[in-house]
Short mmCIF file of N, CA and C in Angstrom, two decimals:
data_model
loop_
_atom_site.label_atom_id
_atom_site.label_comp_id
_atom_site.label_asym_id
_atom_site.label_seq_id
_atom_site.Cartn_x
_atom_site.Cartn_y
_atom_site.Cartn_z
N MET F 1 -54.45 57.40 -65.94
CA MET F 1 -54.76 56.13 -65.30
C MET F 1 -55.67 56.39 -64.09
N PRO F 2 -56.81 55.71 -64.03
CA PRO F 2 -57.71 55.92 -62.89
C PRO F 2 -57.08 55.44 -61.58
N GLN F 3 -57.39 56.17 -60.54
CA GLN F 3 -56.95 55.76 -59.22
C GLN F 3 -58.05 54.95 -58.55
N HIS F 4 -57.62 54.12 -57.63
CA HIS F 4 -58.57 53.32 -56.86
C HIS F 4 -58.73 53.91 -55.47
N VAL F 5 -59.85 53.62 -54.87
CA VAL F 5 -60.13 54.07 -53.51
C VAL F 5 -59.01 53.63 -52.57
N SER F 6 -58.49 52.43 -52.74
CA SER F 6 -57.45 51.92 -51.85
C SER F 6 -56.17 52.75 -51.89
N ASP F 7 -55.99 53.53 -52.95
CA ASP F 7 -54.79 54.35 -53.08
C ASP F 7 -54.77 55.50 -52.08
N ILE F 8 -55.93 55.96 -51.64
CA ILE F 8 -55.95 57.13 -50.75
C ILE F 8 -56.73 56.91 -49.45
N MET F 9 -57.43 55.81 -49.33
CA MET F 9 -58.26 55.61 -48.13
C MET F 9 -57.39 55.50 -46.88
N THR F 10 -58.00 55.80 -45.77
CA THR F 10 -57.38 55.53 -44.48
C THR F 10 -57.74 54.09 -44.14
N GLY F 11 -56.73 53.24 -44.07
CA GLY F 11 -56.97 51.83 -43.80
C GLY F 11 -57.05 51.54 -42.32
N HIS F 12 -57.42 50.32 -42.00
CA HIS F 12 -57.54 49.86 -40.61
C HIS F 12 -58.37 50.83 -39.78
N PRO F 13 -59.63 51.02 -40.17
CA PRO F 13 -60.46 52.00 -39.45
C PRO F 13 -60.76 51.56 -38.03
N THR F 14 -60.96 52.53 -37.18
CA THR F 14 -61.37 52.26 -35.82
C THR F 14 -62.84 51.86 -35.84
N THR F 15 -63.15 50.76 -35.18
CA THR F 15 -64.52 50.28 -35.13
C THR F 15 -64.95 50.08 -33.68
N VAL F 16 -66.25 50.20 -33.47
CA VAL F 16 -66.84 49.93 -32.16
C VAL F 16 -68.10 49.11 -32.38
N GLY F 17 -68.49 48.37 -31.38
CA GLY F 17 -69.74 47.63 -31.43
C GLY F 17 -70.92 48.56 -31.22
N ALA F 18 -72.07 48.16 -31.70
CA ALA F 18 -73.28 48.99 -31.62
C ALA F 18 -73.70 49.29 -30.19
N GLN F 19 -73.32 48.46 -29.24
CA GLN F 19 -73.72 48.67 -27.85
C GLN F 19 -72.70 49.43 -27.03
N THR F 20 -71.68 49.98 -27.69
CA THR F 20 -70.67 50.79 -27.01
C THR F 20 -71.32 52.11 -26.57
N SER F 21 -70.99 52.56 -25.38
CA SER F 21 -71.60 53.79 -24.87
C SER F 21 -71.10 55.00 -25.64
N VAL F 22 -71.94 56.02 -25.68
CA VAL F 22 -71.59 57.28 -26.32
C VAL F 22 -70.33 57.86 -25.69
N THR F 23 -70.22 57.78 -24.38
CA THR F 23 -69.04 58.29 -23.69
C THR F 23 -67.78 57.56 -24.14
N ALA F 24 -67.85 56.25 -24.23
CA ALA F 24 -66.68 55.47 -24.65
C ALA F 24 -66.25 55.84 -26.07
N VAL F 25 -67.21 56.03 -26.95
CA VAL F 25 -66.89 56.40 -28.34
C VAL F 25 -66.28 57.80 -28.37
N ALA F 26 -66.82 58.72 -27.60
CA ALA F 26 -66.27 60.08 -27.55
C ALA F 26 -64.82 60.04 -27.06
N ARG F 27 -64.54 59.21 -26.10
CA ARG F 27 -63.16 59.10 -25.60
C ARG F 27 -62.22 58.51 -26.65
N ILE F 28 -62.71 57.52 -27.38
CA ILE F 28 -61.91 56.94 -28.47
C ILE F 28 -61.59 58.02 -29.50
N MET F 29 -62.61 58.79 -29.88
CA MET F 29 -62.40 59.86 -30.84
C MET F 29 -61.37 60.87 -30.33
N ARG F 30 -61.50 61.24 -29.08
CA ARG F 30 -60.56 62.19 -28.49
C ARG F 30 -59.14 61.62 -28.46
N ASP F 31 -59.01 60.42 -27.96
CA ASP F 31 -57.69 59.82 -27.77
C ASP F 31 -56.98 59.51 -29.09
N GLN F 32 -57.76 59.18 -30.12
CA GLN F 32 -57.17 58.83 -31.41
C GLN F 32 -57.27 59.97 -32.43
N ASP F 33 -57.77 61.12 -31.99
CA ASP F 33 -57.93 62.29 -32.85
C ASP F 33 -58.72 61.94 -34.11
N LEU F 34 -59.91 61.39 -33.91
CA LEU F 34 -60.77 60.96 -35.00
C LEU F 34 -62.05 61.78 -35.02
N GLY F 35 -62.59 61.96 -36.21
CA GLY F 35 -63.88 62.62 -36.36
C GLY F 35 -65.00 61.63 -36.61
N ALA F 36 -64.62 60.36 -36.89
CA ALA F 36 -65.64 59.34 -37.18
C ALA F 36 -65.07 57.96 -36.87
N VAL F 37 -65.95 57.08 -36.45
CA VAL F 37 -65.61 55.67 -36.28
C VAL F 37 -66.72 54.84 -36.92
N LEU F 38 -66.36 53.64 -37.31
CA LEU F 38 -67.34 52.74 -37.90
C LEU F 38 -67.96 51.88 -36.82
N VAL F 39 -69.24 51.63 -36.96
CA VAL F 39 -69.99 50.81 -36.01
C VAL F 39 -70.21 49.46 -36.66
N THR F 40 -69.86 48.40 -35.94
CA THR F 40 -69.96 47.06 -36.50
C THR F 40 -70.86 46.16 -35.65
N ASP F 41 -71.33 45.15 -36.31
CA ASP F 41 -72.07 44.07 -35.66
C ASP F 41 -71.26 42.82 -36.00
N GLY F 42 -70.47 42.36 -35.05
CA GLY F 42 -69.49 41.31 -35.37
C GLY F 42 -68.43 41.93 -36.25
N ASP F 43 -68.20 41.32 -37.40
CA ASP F 43 -67.21 41.90 -38.33
C ASP F 43 -67.88 42.60 -39.51
N ARG F 44 -69.19 42.80 -39.43
CA ARG F 44 -69.94 43.45 -40.51
C ARG F 44 -70.21 44.92 -40.18
N LEU F 45 -70.13 45.75 -41.19
CA LEU F 45 -70.40 47.17 -41.02
C LEU F 45 -71.88 47.39 -40.74
N ARG F 46 -72.17 48.15 -39.71
CA ARG F 46 -73.55 48.48 -39.36
C ARG F 46 -73.84 49.96 -39.51
N GLY F 47 -72.83 50.81 -39.29
CA GLY F 47 -73.06 52.24 -39.37
C GLY F 47 -71.77 53.02 -39.26
N LEU F 48 -71.93 54.32 -39.27
CA LEU F 48 -70.82 55.25 -39.10
C LEU F 48 -71.30 56.32 -38.14
N VAL F 49 -70.46 56.70 -37.19
CA VAL F 49 -70.82 57.75 -36.25
C VAL F 49 -69.71 58.80 -36.26
N THR F 50 -70.15 60.06 -36.33
CA THR F 50 -69.21 61.17 -36.30
C THR F 50 -69.32 61.88 -34.95
N ASP F 51 -68.35 62.74 -34.70
CA ASP F 51 -68.41 63.53 -33.47
C ASP F 51 -69.69 64.39 -33.45
N ARG F 52 -70.07 64.90 -34.60
CA ARG F 52 -71.31 65.68 -34.69
C ARG F 52 -72.53 64.81 -34.38
N ASP F 53 -72.55 63.58 -34.89
CA ASP F 53 -73.66 62.67 -34.59
C ASP F 53 -73.82 62.46 -33.09
N LEU F 54 -72.70 62.32 -32.39
CA LEU F 54 -72.77 62.11 -30.94
C LEU F 54 -73.45 63.29 -30.26
N VAL F 55 -73.15 64.49 -30.72
CA VAL F 55 -73.74 65.68 -30.11
C VAL F 55 -75.21 65.82 -30.49
N VAL F 56 -75.50 65.77 -31.78
CA VAL F 56 -76.85 66.06 -32.27
C VAL F 56 -77.83 64.92 -32.00
N ARG F 57 -77.40 63.70 -32.20
CA ARG F 57 -78.32 62.56 -32.08
C ARG F 57 -78.34 61.92 -30.70
N SER F 58 -77.40 62.26 -29.86
CA SER F 58 -77.37 61.63 -28.55
C SER F 58 -77.39 62.66 -27.43
N LEU F 59 -76.35 63.44 -27.30
CA LEU F 59 -76.26 64.37 -26.18
C LEU F 59 -77.40 65.38 -26.17
N ALA F 60 -77.74 65.92 -27.32
CA ALA F 60 -78.81 66.91 -27.37
C ALA F 60 -80.17 66.32 -27.03
N GLU F 61 -80.31 65.02 -27.18
CA GLU F 61 -81.58 64.35 -26.87
C GLU F 61 -81.72 64.04 -25.39
N GLY F 62 -80.64 64.18 -24.64
CA GLY F 62 -80.68 63.93 -23.21
C GLY F 62 -80.35 62.48 -22.89
N GLY F 63 -80.51 62.14 -21.66
CA GLY F 63 -80.16 60.80 -21.22
C GLY F 63 -78.71 60.75 -20.76
N ASP F 64 -78.35 59.62 -20.27
CA ASP F 64 -77.02 59.41 -19.71
C ASP F 64 -76.08 58.90 -20.80
N PRO F 65 -75.04 59.65 -21.16
CA PRO F 65 -74.13 59.22 -22.21
C PRO F 65 -73.35 57.95 -21.85
N GLU F 66 -73.32 57.62 -20.57
CA GLU F 66 -72.70 56.36 -20.16
C GLU F 66 -73.62 55.18 -20.47
N GLU F 67 -74.93 55.46 -20.50
CA GLU F 67 -75.92 54.42 -20.76
C GLU F 67 -76.37 54.38 -22.22
N ASN F 68 -76.44 55.55 -22.86
CA ASN F 68 -76.84 55.60 -24.27
C ASN F 68 -75.78 54.93 -25.13
N THR F 69 -76.23 54.13 -26.08
CA THR F 69 -75.28 53.44 -26.95
C THR F 69 -75.15 54.15 -28.29
N VAL F 70 -74.08 53.85 -28.95
CA VAL F 70 -73.79 54.48 -30.23
C VAL F 70 -74.78 54.05 -31.31
N SER F 71 -75.49 52.95 -31.08
CA SER F 71 -76.47 52.50 -32.08
C SER F 71 -77.55 53.54 -32.33
N GLY F 72 -77.86 54.36 -31.33
CA GLY F 72 -78.86 55.39 -31.49
C GLY F 72 -78.33 56.66 -32.14
N ALA F 73 -77.02 56.77 -32.27
CA ALA F 73 -76.42 57.99 -32.81
C ALA F 73 -75.83 57.80 -34.21
N CYS F 74 -75.64 56.56 -34.60
CA CYS F 74 -74.93 56.33 -35.86
C CYS F 74 -75.85 56.42 -37.07
N SER F 75 -75.24 56.75 -38.19
CA SER F 75 -75.94 56.71 -39.47
C SER F 75 -75.88 55.26 -39.94
N ASP F 76 -77.04 54.70 -40.25
CA ASP F 76 -77.04 53.31 -40.69
C ASP F 76 -77.50 53.12 -42.13
N ASP F 77 -77.84 54.21 -42.78
CA ASP F 77 -78.20 54.17 -44.19
C ASP F 77 -76.97 54.63 -44.97
N LEU F 78 -76.00 53.74 -45.08
CA LEU F 78 -74.69 54.11 -45.58
C LEU F 78 -74.52 53.93 -47.07
N VAL F 79 -73.69 54.78 -47.62
CA VAL F 79 -73.18 54.64 -48.96
C VAL F 79 -71.77 54.09 -48.77
N THR F 80 -71.43 53.03 -49.47
CA THR F 80 -70.09 52.45 -49.33
C THR F 80 -69.44 52.27 -50.70
N VAL F 81 -68.14 52.11 -50.66
CA VAL F 81 -67.37 51.77 -51.86
C VAL F 81 -66.45 50.63 -51.51
N GLY F 82 -65.93 49.99 -52.54
CA GLY F 82 -64.95 48.93 -52.36
C GLY F 82 -63.55 49.47 -52.58
N PRO F 83 -62.54 48.79 -52.07
CA PRO F 83 -61.17 49.28 -52.22
C PRO F 83 -60.71 49.34 -53.67
N ASP F 84 -61.27 48.50 -54.53
CA ASP F 84 -60.87 48.49 -55.93
C ASP F 84 -61.72 49.39 -56.81
N ASP F 85 -62.71 50.07 -56.22
CA ASP F 85 -63.54 50.99 -56.99
C ASP F 85 -62.72 52.19 -57.42
N ASP F 86 -63.12 52.77 -58.54
CA ASP F 86 -62.47 53.95 -59.06
C ASP F 86 -62.71 55.12 -58.11
N LEU F 87 -61.70 55.92 -57.89
CA LEU F 87 -61.79 57.06 -56.99
C LEU F 87 -62.88 58.04 -57.43
N ASP F 88 -63.08 58.16 -58.72
CA ASP F 88 -64.14 59.05 -59.21
C ASP F 88 -65.53 58.61 -58.75
N LEU F 89 -65.73 57.31 -58.54
CA LEU F 89 -67.01 56.83 -58.01
C LEU F 89 -67.22 57.37 -56.60
N ALA F 90 -66.18 57.33 -55.78
CA ALA F 90 -66.30 57.85 -54.42
C ALA F 90 -66.65 59.34 -54.44
N ILE F 91 -66.03 60.08 -55.34
CA ILE F 91 -66.32 61.51 -55.44
C ILE F 91 -67.77 61.73 -55.87
N THR F 92 -68.21 60.98 -56.84
CA THR F 92 -69.59 61.10 -57.31
C THR F 92 -70.58 60.78 -56.19
N LEU F 93 -70.33 59.71 -55.45
CA LEU F 93 -71.23 59.33 -54.36
C LEU F 93 -71.24 60.38 -53.25
N MET F 94 -70.10 60.96 -52.95
CA MET F 94 -70.06 62.01 -51.94
C MET F 94 -70.92 63.19 -52.37
N ARG F 95 -70.82 63.56 -53.63
CA ARG F 95 -71.63 64.67 -54.14
C ARG F 95 -73.11 64.32 -54.09
N GLU F 96 -73.47 63.16 -54.63
CA GLU F 96 -74.88 62.77 -54.73
C GLU F 96 -75.56 62.64 -53.37
N HIS F 97 -74.81 62.17 -52.38
CA HIS F 97 -75.40 61.90 -51.07
C HIS F 97 -75.02 62.95 -50.02
N ALA F 98 -74.26 63.95 -50.44
CA ALA F 98 -73.85 65.04 -49.55
C ALA F 98 -73.21 64.51 -48.27
N VAL F 99 -72.22 63.62 -48.43
CA VAL F 99 -71.49 63.07 -47.29
C VAL F 99 -70.02 63.42 -47.41
N ARG F 100 -69.36 63.45 -46.26
CA ARG F 100 -67.94 63.80 -46.22
C ARG F 100 -67.04 62.59 -46.05
N ARG F 101 -67.65 61.47 -45.70
CA ARG F 101 -66.89 60.24 -45.48
C ARG F 101 -67.67 59.06 -46.04
N ILE F 102 -66.94 58.13 -46.64
CA ILE F 102 -67.58 56.92 -47.13
C ILE F 102 -66.78 55.72 -46.63
N PRO F 103 -67.45 54.80 -45.94
CA PRO F 103 -66.75 53.58 -45.53
C PRO F 103 -66.34 52.75 -46.75
N VAL F 104 -65.21 52.12 -46.62
CA VAL F 104 -64.72 51.23 -47.66
C VAL F 104 -64.89 49.81 -47.13
N VAL F 105 -65.63 48.99 -47.88
CA VAL F 105 -65.91 47.63 -47.43
C VAL F 105 -65.44 46.63 -48.47
N ASP F 106 -65.05 45.48 -47.97
CA ASP F 106 -64.68 44.36 -48.81
C ASP F 106 -65.49 43.17 -48.34
N HIS F 107 -66.44 42.75 -49.15
CA HIS F 107 -67.36 41.66 -48.80
C HIS F 107 -68.08 41.94 -47.48
N GLY F 108 -68.53 43.18 -47.30
CA GLY F 108 -69.29 43.56 -46.11
C GLY F 108 -68.47 43.90 -44.90
N ARG F 109 -67.17 43.72 -44.97
CA ARG F 109 -66.30 44.00 -43.84
C ARG F 109 -65.58 45.33 -44.05
N PRO F 110 -65.57 46.18 -43.02
CA PRO F 110 -64.91 47.48 -43.18
C PRO F 110 -63.40 47.33 -43.26
N VAL F 111 -62.82 47.99 -44.27
CA VAL F 111 -61.36 47.95 -44.44
C VAL F 111 -60.77 49.35 -44.48
N GLY F 112 -61.62 50.38 -44.49
CA GLY F 112 -61.11 51.74 -44.54
C GLY F 112 -62.21 52.76 -44.60
N ILE F 113 -61.78 54.01 -44.68
CA ILE F 113 -62.67 55.15 -44.87
C ILE F 113 -61.99 56.08 -45.86
N VAL F 114 -62.75 56.59 -46.79
CA VAL F 114 -62.25 57.64 -47.67
C VAL F 114 -63.02 58.91 -47.32
N SER F 115 -62.28 59.98 -47.10
CA SER F 115 -62.91 61.22 -46.65
C SER F 115 -62.68 62.35 -47.65
N LEU F 116 -63.45 63.38 -47.46
CA LEU F 116 -63.27 64.58 -48.26
C LEU F 116 -61.85 65.11 -48.10
N ALA F 117 -61.32 65.03 -46.90
CA ALA F 117 -59.95 65.48 -46.66
C ALA F 117 -58.95 64.63 -47.45
N ASP F 118 -59.17 63.32 -47.49
CA ASP F 118 -58.28 62.44 -48.28
C ASP F 118 -58.30 62.88 -49.74
N LEU F 119 -59.49 63.15 -50.26
CA LEU F 119 -59.63 63.57 -51.66
C LEU F 119 -58.97 64.92 -51.90
N ALA F 120 -59.13 65.84 -50.96
CA ALA F 120 -58.52 67.16 -51.11
C ALA F 120 -57.01 67.04 -51.15
N MET F 121 -56.46 66.23 -50.29
CA MET F 121 -55.01 66.06 -50.25
C MET F 121 -54.50 65.38 -51.52
N GLU F 122 -55.27 64.48 -52.06
CA GLU F 122 -54.85 63.76 -53.27
C GLU F 122 -54.98 64.63 -54.51
N ARG F 123 -56.10 65.31 -54.64
CA ARG F 123 -56.38 66.05 -55.86
C ARG F 123 -55.78 67.46 -55.88
N ASP F 124 -55.73 68.12 -54.71
CA ASP F 124 -55.22 69.49 -54.68
C ASP F 124 -54.67 69.81 -53.30
N PRO F 125 -53.47 69.28 -52.99
CA PRO F 125 -52.92 69.46 -51.64
C PRO F 125 -52.64 70.91 -51.27
N ASP F 126 -52.53 71.80 -52.26
CA ASP F 126 -52.26 73.21 -51.97
C ASP F 126 -53.52 74.05 -51.79
N SER F 127 -54.68 73.39 -51.91
CA SER F 127 -55.94 74.12 -51.73
C SER F 127 -56.16 74.44 -50.25
N ALA F 128 -57.09 75.33 -49.99
CA ALA F 128 -57.43 75.66 -48.61
C ALA F 128 -57.90 74.43 -47.86
N LEU F 129 -58.73 73.59 -48.51
CA LEU F 129 -59.21 72.38 -47.86
C LEU F 129 -58.06 71.43 -47.57
N GLY F 130 -57.12 71.34 -48.49
CA GLY F 130 -55.94 70.50 -48.26
C GLY F 130 -55.14 70.98 -47.07
N ASP F 131 -54.95 72.31 -46.97
CA ASP F 131 -54.22 72.88 -45.84
C ASP F 131 -54.94 72.61 -44.52
N ILE F 132 -56.24 72.79 -44.52
CA ILE F 132 -57.02 72.56 -43.30
C ILE F 132 -56.97 71.09 -42.91
N SER F 133 -56.99 70.21 -43.89
CA SER F 133 -57.03 68.77 -43.63
C SER F 133 -55.79 68.27 -42.91
N VAL F 134 -54.65 68.88 -43.16
CA VAL F 134 -53.42 68.40 -42.51
C VAL F 134 -53.11 69.16 -41.23
N ALA F 135 -53.83 70.25 -40.97
CA ALA F 135 -53.58 71.04 -39.77
C ALA F 135 -54.08 70.30 -38.54
N ARG F 136 -53.33 70.39 -37.47
CA ARG F 136 -53.76 69.80 -36.19
C ARG F 136 -54.79 70.73 -35.56
N PRO F 137 -55.84 70.16 -34.97
CA PRO F 137 -56.84 71.01 -34.32
C PRO F 137 -56.25 71.70 -33.09
N ASN F 138 -56.77 72.87 -32.78
CA ASN F 138 -56.36 73.57 -31.56
C ASN F 138 -57.04 72.91 -30.39
N ASP F 139 -56.29 72.66 -29.36
CA ASP F 139 -56.87 72.05 -28.15
C ASP F 139 -57.37 73.08 -27.20
#
């Protein structure tokens, strides 16, 4: 029986507005132990920003992280899936687009994220990737 994206996605994703400062987003990621947040315009998905995006697309470019907004750091050419889509579609899209996370949207509104870690835990929890995915980062 095929599984659906909703079966393994992380629901209720953390979202920020496009004009949120890079510093504020970094603090949200730190405080909530997140590697990515979704960027919205109202209730519509606009982009996805990862901790790496903040470093490479914002901090490394210079400027004041209190003034720079997440809109300049986020990926806005997104691949998305719906909650009722087959899980194999998410896997195929991750491979084709070389991404580790895919936002889950329902009628343009973000409802979750499915990540490579979610897939590893679902498909092979005893794998090295599965073990790493559940491990807490060292502070």
